[in-house]
Short mmCIF file of C-alpha atoms and ligand atoms in Angstrom, two decimals:
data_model
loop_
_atom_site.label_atom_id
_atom_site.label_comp_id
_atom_site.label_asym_id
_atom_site.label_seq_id
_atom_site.Cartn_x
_atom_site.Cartn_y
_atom_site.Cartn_z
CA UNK A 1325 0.14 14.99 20.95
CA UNK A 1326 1.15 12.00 19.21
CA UNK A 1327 0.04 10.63 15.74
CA UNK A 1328 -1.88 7.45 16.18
CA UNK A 1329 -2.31 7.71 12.41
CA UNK A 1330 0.70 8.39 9.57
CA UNK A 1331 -0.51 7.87 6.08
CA UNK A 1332 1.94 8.84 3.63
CA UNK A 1333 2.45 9.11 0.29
CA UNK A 1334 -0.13 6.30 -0.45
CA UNK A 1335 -1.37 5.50 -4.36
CA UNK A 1336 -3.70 3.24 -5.05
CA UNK A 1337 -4.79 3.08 -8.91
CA UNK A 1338 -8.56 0.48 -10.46
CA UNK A 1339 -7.40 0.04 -13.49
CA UNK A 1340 -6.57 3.08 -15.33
CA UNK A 1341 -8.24 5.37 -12.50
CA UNK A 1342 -6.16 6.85 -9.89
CA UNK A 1343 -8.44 6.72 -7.17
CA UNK A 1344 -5.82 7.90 -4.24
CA UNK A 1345 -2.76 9.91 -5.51
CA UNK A 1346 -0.24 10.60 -3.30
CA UNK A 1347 -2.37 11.05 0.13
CA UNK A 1348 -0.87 12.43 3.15
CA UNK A 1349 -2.70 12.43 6.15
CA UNK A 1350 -1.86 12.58 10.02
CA UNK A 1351 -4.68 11.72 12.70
CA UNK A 1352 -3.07 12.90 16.23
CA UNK A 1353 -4.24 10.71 18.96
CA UNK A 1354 -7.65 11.77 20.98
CA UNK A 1355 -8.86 13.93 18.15
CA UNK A 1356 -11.69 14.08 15.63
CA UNK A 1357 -10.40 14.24 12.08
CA UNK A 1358 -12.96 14.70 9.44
CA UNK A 1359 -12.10 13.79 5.71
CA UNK A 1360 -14.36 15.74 3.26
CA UNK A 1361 -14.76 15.94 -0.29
CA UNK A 1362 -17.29 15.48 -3.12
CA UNK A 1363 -18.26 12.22 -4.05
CA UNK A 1364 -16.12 10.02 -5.87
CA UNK A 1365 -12.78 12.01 -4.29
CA UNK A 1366 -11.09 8.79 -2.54
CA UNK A 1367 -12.48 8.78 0.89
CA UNK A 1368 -14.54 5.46 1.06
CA UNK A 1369 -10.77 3.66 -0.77
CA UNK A 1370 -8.83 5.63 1.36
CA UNK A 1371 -10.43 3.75 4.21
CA UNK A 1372 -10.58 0.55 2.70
CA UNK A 1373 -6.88 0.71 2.74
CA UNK A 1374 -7.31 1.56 6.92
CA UNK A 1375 -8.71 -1.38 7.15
CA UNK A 1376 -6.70 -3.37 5.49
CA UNK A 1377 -9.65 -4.45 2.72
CA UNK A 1378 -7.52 -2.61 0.10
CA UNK A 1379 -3.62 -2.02 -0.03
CA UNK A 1380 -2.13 0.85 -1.80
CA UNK A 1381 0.70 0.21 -4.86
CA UNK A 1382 2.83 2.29 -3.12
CA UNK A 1383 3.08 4.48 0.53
CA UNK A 1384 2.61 3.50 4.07
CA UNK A 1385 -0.14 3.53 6.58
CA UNK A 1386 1.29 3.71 10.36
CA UNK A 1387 -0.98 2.91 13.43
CA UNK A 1388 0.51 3.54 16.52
CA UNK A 1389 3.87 3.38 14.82
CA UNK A 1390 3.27 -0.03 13.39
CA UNK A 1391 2.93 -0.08 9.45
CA UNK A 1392 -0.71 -1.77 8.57
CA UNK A 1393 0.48 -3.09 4.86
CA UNK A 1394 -0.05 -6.71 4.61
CA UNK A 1395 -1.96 -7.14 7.92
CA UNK A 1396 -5.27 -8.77 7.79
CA UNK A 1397 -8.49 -6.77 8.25
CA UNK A 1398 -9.33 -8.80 11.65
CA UNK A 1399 -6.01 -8.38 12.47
CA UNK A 1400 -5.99 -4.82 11.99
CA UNK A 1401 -8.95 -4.50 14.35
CA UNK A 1402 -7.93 -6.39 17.49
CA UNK A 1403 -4.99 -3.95 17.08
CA UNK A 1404 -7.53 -1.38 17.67
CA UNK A 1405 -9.20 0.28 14.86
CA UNK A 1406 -13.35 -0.41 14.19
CA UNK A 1407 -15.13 1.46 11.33
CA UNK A 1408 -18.81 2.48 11.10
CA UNK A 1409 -19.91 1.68 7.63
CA UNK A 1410 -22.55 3.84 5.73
CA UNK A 1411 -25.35 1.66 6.04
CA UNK A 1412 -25.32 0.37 10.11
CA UNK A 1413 -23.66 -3.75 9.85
CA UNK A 1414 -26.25 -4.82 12.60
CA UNK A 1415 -28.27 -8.55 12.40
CA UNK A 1416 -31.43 -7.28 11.62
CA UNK A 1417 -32.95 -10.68 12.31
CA UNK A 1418 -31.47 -11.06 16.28
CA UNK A 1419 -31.99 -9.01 19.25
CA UNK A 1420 -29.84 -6.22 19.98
CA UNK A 1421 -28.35 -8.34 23.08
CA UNK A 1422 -27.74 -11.11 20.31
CA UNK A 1423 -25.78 -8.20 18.33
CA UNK A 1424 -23.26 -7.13 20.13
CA UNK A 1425 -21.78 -10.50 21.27
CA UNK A 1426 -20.71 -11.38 17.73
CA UNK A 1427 -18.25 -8.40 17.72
CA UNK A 1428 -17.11 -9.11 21.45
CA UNK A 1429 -16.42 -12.76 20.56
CA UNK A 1430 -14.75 -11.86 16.85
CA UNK A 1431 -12.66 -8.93 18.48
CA UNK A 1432 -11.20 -11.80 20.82
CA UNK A 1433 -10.45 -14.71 18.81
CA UNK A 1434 -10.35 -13.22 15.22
CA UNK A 1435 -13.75 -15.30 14.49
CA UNK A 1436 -16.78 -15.87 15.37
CA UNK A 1437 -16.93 -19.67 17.11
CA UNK A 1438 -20.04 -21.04 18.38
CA UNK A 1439 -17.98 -23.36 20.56
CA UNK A 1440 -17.15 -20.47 22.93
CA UNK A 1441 -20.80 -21.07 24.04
CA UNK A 1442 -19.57 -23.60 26.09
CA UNK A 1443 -16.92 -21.66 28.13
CA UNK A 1444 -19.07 -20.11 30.90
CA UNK A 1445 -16.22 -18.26 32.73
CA UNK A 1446 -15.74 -15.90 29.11
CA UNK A 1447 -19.31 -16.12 28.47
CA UNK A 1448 -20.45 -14.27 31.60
CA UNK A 1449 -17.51 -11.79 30.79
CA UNK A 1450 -18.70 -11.43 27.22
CA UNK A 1451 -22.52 -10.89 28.67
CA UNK A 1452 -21.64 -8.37 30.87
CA UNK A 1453 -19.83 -6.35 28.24
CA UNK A 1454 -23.18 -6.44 25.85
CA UNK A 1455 -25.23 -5.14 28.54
CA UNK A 1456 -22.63 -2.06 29.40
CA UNK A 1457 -21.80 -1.25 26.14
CA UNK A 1458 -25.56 -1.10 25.42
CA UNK A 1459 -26.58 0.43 28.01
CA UNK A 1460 -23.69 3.19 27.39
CA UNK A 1461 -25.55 4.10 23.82
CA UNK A 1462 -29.18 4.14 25.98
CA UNK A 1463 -30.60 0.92 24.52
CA UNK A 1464 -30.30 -1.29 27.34
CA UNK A 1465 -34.14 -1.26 27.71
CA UNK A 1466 -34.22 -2.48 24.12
CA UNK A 1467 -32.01 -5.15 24.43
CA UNK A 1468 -34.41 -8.25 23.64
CA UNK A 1469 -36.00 -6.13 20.51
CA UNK A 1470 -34.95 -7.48 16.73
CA UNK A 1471 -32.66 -5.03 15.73
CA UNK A 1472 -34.30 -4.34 12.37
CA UNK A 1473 -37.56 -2.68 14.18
CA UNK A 1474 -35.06 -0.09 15.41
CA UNK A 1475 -35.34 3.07 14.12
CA UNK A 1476 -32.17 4.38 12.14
CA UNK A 1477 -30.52 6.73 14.39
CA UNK A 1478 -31.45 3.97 17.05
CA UNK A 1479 -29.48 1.31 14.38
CA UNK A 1480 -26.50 3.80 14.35
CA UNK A 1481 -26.16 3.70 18.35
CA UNK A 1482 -26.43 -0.18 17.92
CA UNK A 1483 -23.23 -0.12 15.54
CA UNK A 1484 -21.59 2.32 17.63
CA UNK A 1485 -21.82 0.07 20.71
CA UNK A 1486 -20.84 -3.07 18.77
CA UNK A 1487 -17.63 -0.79 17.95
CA UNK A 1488 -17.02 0.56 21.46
CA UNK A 1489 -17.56 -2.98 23.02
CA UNK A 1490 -14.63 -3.49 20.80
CA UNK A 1491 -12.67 -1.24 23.14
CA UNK A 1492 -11.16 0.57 19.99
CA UNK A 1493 -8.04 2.91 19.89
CA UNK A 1494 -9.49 4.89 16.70
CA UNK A 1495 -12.80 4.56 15.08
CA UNK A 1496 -12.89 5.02 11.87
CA UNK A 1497 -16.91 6.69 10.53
CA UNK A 1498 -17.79 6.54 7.27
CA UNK A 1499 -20.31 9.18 6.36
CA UNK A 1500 -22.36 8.24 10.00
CA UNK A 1501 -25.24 10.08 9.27
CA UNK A 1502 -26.01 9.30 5.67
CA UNK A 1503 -29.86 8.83 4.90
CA UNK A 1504 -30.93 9.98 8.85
CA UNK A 1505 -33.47 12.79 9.27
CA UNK A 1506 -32.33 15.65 11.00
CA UNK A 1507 -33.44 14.38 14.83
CA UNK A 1508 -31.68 11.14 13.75
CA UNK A 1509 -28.33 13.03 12.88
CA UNK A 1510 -28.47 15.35 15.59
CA UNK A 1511 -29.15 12.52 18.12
CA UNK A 1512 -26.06 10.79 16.40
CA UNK A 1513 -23.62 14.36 16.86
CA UNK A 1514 -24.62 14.07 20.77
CA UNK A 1515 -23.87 10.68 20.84
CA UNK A 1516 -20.39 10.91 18.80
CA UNK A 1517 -19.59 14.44 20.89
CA UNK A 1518 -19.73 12.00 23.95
CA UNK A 1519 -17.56 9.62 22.96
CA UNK A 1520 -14.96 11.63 21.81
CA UNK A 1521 -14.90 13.74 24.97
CA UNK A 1522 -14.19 10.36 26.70
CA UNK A 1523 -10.61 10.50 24.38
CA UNK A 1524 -11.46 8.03 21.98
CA UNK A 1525 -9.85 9.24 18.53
CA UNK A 1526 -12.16 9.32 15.60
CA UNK A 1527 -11.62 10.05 11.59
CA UNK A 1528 -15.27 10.48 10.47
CA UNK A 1529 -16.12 10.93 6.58
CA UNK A 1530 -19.15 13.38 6.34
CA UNK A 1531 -20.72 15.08 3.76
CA UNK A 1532 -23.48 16.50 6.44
CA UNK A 1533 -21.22 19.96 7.09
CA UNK A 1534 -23.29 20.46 9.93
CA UNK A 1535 -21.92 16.94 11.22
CA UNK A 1536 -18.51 18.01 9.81
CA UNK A 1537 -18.08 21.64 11.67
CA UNK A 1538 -20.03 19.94 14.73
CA UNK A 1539 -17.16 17.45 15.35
CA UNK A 1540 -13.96 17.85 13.72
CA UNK A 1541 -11.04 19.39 15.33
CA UNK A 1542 -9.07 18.77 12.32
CA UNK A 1543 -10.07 18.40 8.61
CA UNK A 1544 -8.14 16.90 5.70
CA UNK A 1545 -10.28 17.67 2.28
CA UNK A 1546 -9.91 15.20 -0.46
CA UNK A 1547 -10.38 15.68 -3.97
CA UNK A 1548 -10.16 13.23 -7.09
CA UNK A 1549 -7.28 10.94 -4.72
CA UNK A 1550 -5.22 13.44 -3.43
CA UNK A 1551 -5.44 16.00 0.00
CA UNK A 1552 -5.98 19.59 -1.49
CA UNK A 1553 -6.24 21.07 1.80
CA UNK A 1554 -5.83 20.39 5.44
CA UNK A 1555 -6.27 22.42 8.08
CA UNK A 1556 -8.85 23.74 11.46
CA UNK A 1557 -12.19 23.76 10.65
CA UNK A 1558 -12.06 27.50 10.64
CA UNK A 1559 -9.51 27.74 7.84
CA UNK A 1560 -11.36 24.87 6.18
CA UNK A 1561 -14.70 26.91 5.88
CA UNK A 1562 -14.69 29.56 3.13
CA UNK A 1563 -11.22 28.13 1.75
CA UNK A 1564 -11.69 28.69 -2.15
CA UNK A 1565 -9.74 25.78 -3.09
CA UNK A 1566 -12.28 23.30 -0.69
CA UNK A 1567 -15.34 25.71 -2.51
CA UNK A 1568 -13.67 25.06 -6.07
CA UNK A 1569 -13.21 20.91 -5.31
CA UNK A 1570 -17.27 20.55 -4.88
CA UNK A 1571 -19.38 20.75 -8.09
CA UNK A 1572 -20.18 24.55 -9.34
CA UNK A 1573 -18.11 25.69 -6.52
CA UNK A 1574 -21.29 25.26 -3.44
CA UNK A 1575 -20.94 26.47 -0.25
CA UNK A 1576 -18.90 24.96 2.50
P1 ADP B 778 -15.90 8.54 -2.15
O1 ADP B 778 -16.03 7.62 -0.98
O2 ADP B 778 -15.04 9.74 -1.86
O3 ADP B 778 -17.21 8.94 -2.74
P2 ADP B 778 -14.69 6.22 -3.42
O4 ADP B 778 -13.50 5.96 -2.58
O5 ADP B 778 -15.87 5.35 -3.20
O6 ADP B 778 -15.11 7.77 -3.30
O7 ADP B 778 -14.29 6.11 -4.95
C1 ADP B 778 -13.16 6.78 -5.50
C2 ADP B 778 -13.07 6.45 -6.97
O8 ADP B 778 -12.66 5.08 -7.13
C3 ADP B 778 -14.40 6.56 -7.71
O9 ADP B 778 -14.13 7.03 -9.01
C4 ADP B 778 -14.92 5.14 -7.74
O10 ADP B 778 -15.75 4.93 -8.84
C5 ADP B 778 -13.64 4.34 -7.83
N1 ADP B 778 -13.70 3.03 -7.18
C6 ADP B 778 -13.96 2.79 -5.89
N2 ADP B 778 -13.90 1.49 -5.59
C7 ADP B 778 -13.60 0.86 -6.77
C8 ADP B 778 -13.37 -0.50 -7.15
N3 ADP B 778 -13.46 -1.49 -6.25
N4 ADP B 778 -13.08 -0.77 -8.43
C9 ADP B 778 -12.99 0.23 -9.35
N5 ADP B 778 -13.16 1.52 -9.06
C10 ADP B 778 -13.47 1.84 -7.79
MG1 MG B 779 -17.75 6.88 0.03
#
């Protein structure tokens, strides 16, 4: 399988805090790669630097065998990677419809231009991706709502079909689940399980464990900047040094 993610030996110091110290981390292509750790470890900066809205002082980050350093965030994603944030990036004040063409039309020309409007050949194209890639999270019969009515694991599936409509080559998940009750999050595993089964490859920050051990092939466990451990999910689990990272030593 081939890496469709090389991070290596990447630093990246605020101030006098080393917030990523020497990181090493390999995502091989059309697997789910969970990054774990307590808060505060490195893993919302480590991808920040992904995404090209932080560079590191020093090290590389590879996608697809290109390096990333110095490429523009919007750049970085018409190349092919999306990212989830914490708290779902949806217009709360437009319809879901309304939603997802702003990411179809900013994946294609890097911005968002009302002008396109006016081109009705790329506009019907652009339509007919909104419905499919809603329909493809099952909100398709909500597609005229106002997105902020939704509930939030129905918010989540939003965000995840303005990703996918992307057409990405990795999507990127940072902590998916956060704040959801447990129908919500389980709803949300389903949802994620599908797409990854499809061969989409995902790196998904979680602190849910039950999210973690539902998903993640691989797991790399991060701890004040650096990668203490990495390793199956079964090695993971019960690993003192992963048990020792989190405060008073908790259960993994
Ligand atoms: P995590 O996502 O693992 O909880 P973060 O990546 O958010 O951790 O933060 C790692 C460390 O870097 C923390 O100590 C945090 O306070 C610090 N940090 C994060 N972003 C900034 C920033 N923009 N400026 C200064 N310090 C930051
Ligand atoms: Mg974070």
């Amino acid at each position: 399988m081939s890496n469709i993610l090389e991070i290596s030996g990447v630093n990246l110091s605020f101030g006098g805090l080393k917030a990523l110290d020497d990181v090493n981390l390999t995502v091989k292509a059309g697997t789910v790669h969970a990054i774990i750790g307590p808060n505060g470890a490195g893993k919302s900066t480590l991808l920040n630097n992904i995404i090209g809205k932080l560079s590191p002082d020093t090290g590389s980050i590879m996608f697809n065998g290109q390096s990333m350093l110095g490429v523009q965030p919007h750049q970085i994603n018409q190349l092919g990677i999306s990212r989830v944030f914490q708290t779902p990036e949806i217009y709360t004040d437009l319809t879901l419809l309304e939603n997802m063409m702003i990411p179809l039309l900013a994946h294609r020309d890097g911005a968002f231009k009302l002008n396109l409007w006016s081109r009705g050949d790329q506009q019907a194209d652009i339509l007919e991706k909104a419905h499919h890639f809603l329909d493809d999270v099952n909100l398709w019969e909500k597609r005229d709502a106002i997105a902020g009515s939704l509930s939030r694991g129905d918010k989540r599936r939003l965000e995840l079909a303005m990703c996918l409509s992307q057409e990405p080559k990795l999507l990127l998940l940072d902590e998916p689940t956060a704040g959801m009750a447990r129908a919500d999050t389980n709803n949300t595993i389903d949802l994620l399980k599908t797409i990854a089964g499809r061969g989409l490859t995902m790196a998904i920050i979680e602190h849910d464990m039950h999210v973690v051990f539902s998903l993640a092939e691989r797991i790399s466990v991060l701890a004040q900047g650096h990668v203490i451990v990495e390793g199956l999910p079964e090695e993971i689990k019960g690993d003192p040094r992963v048990k020792e990272a989190y405060l008073g030593g908790a259960e993994v």
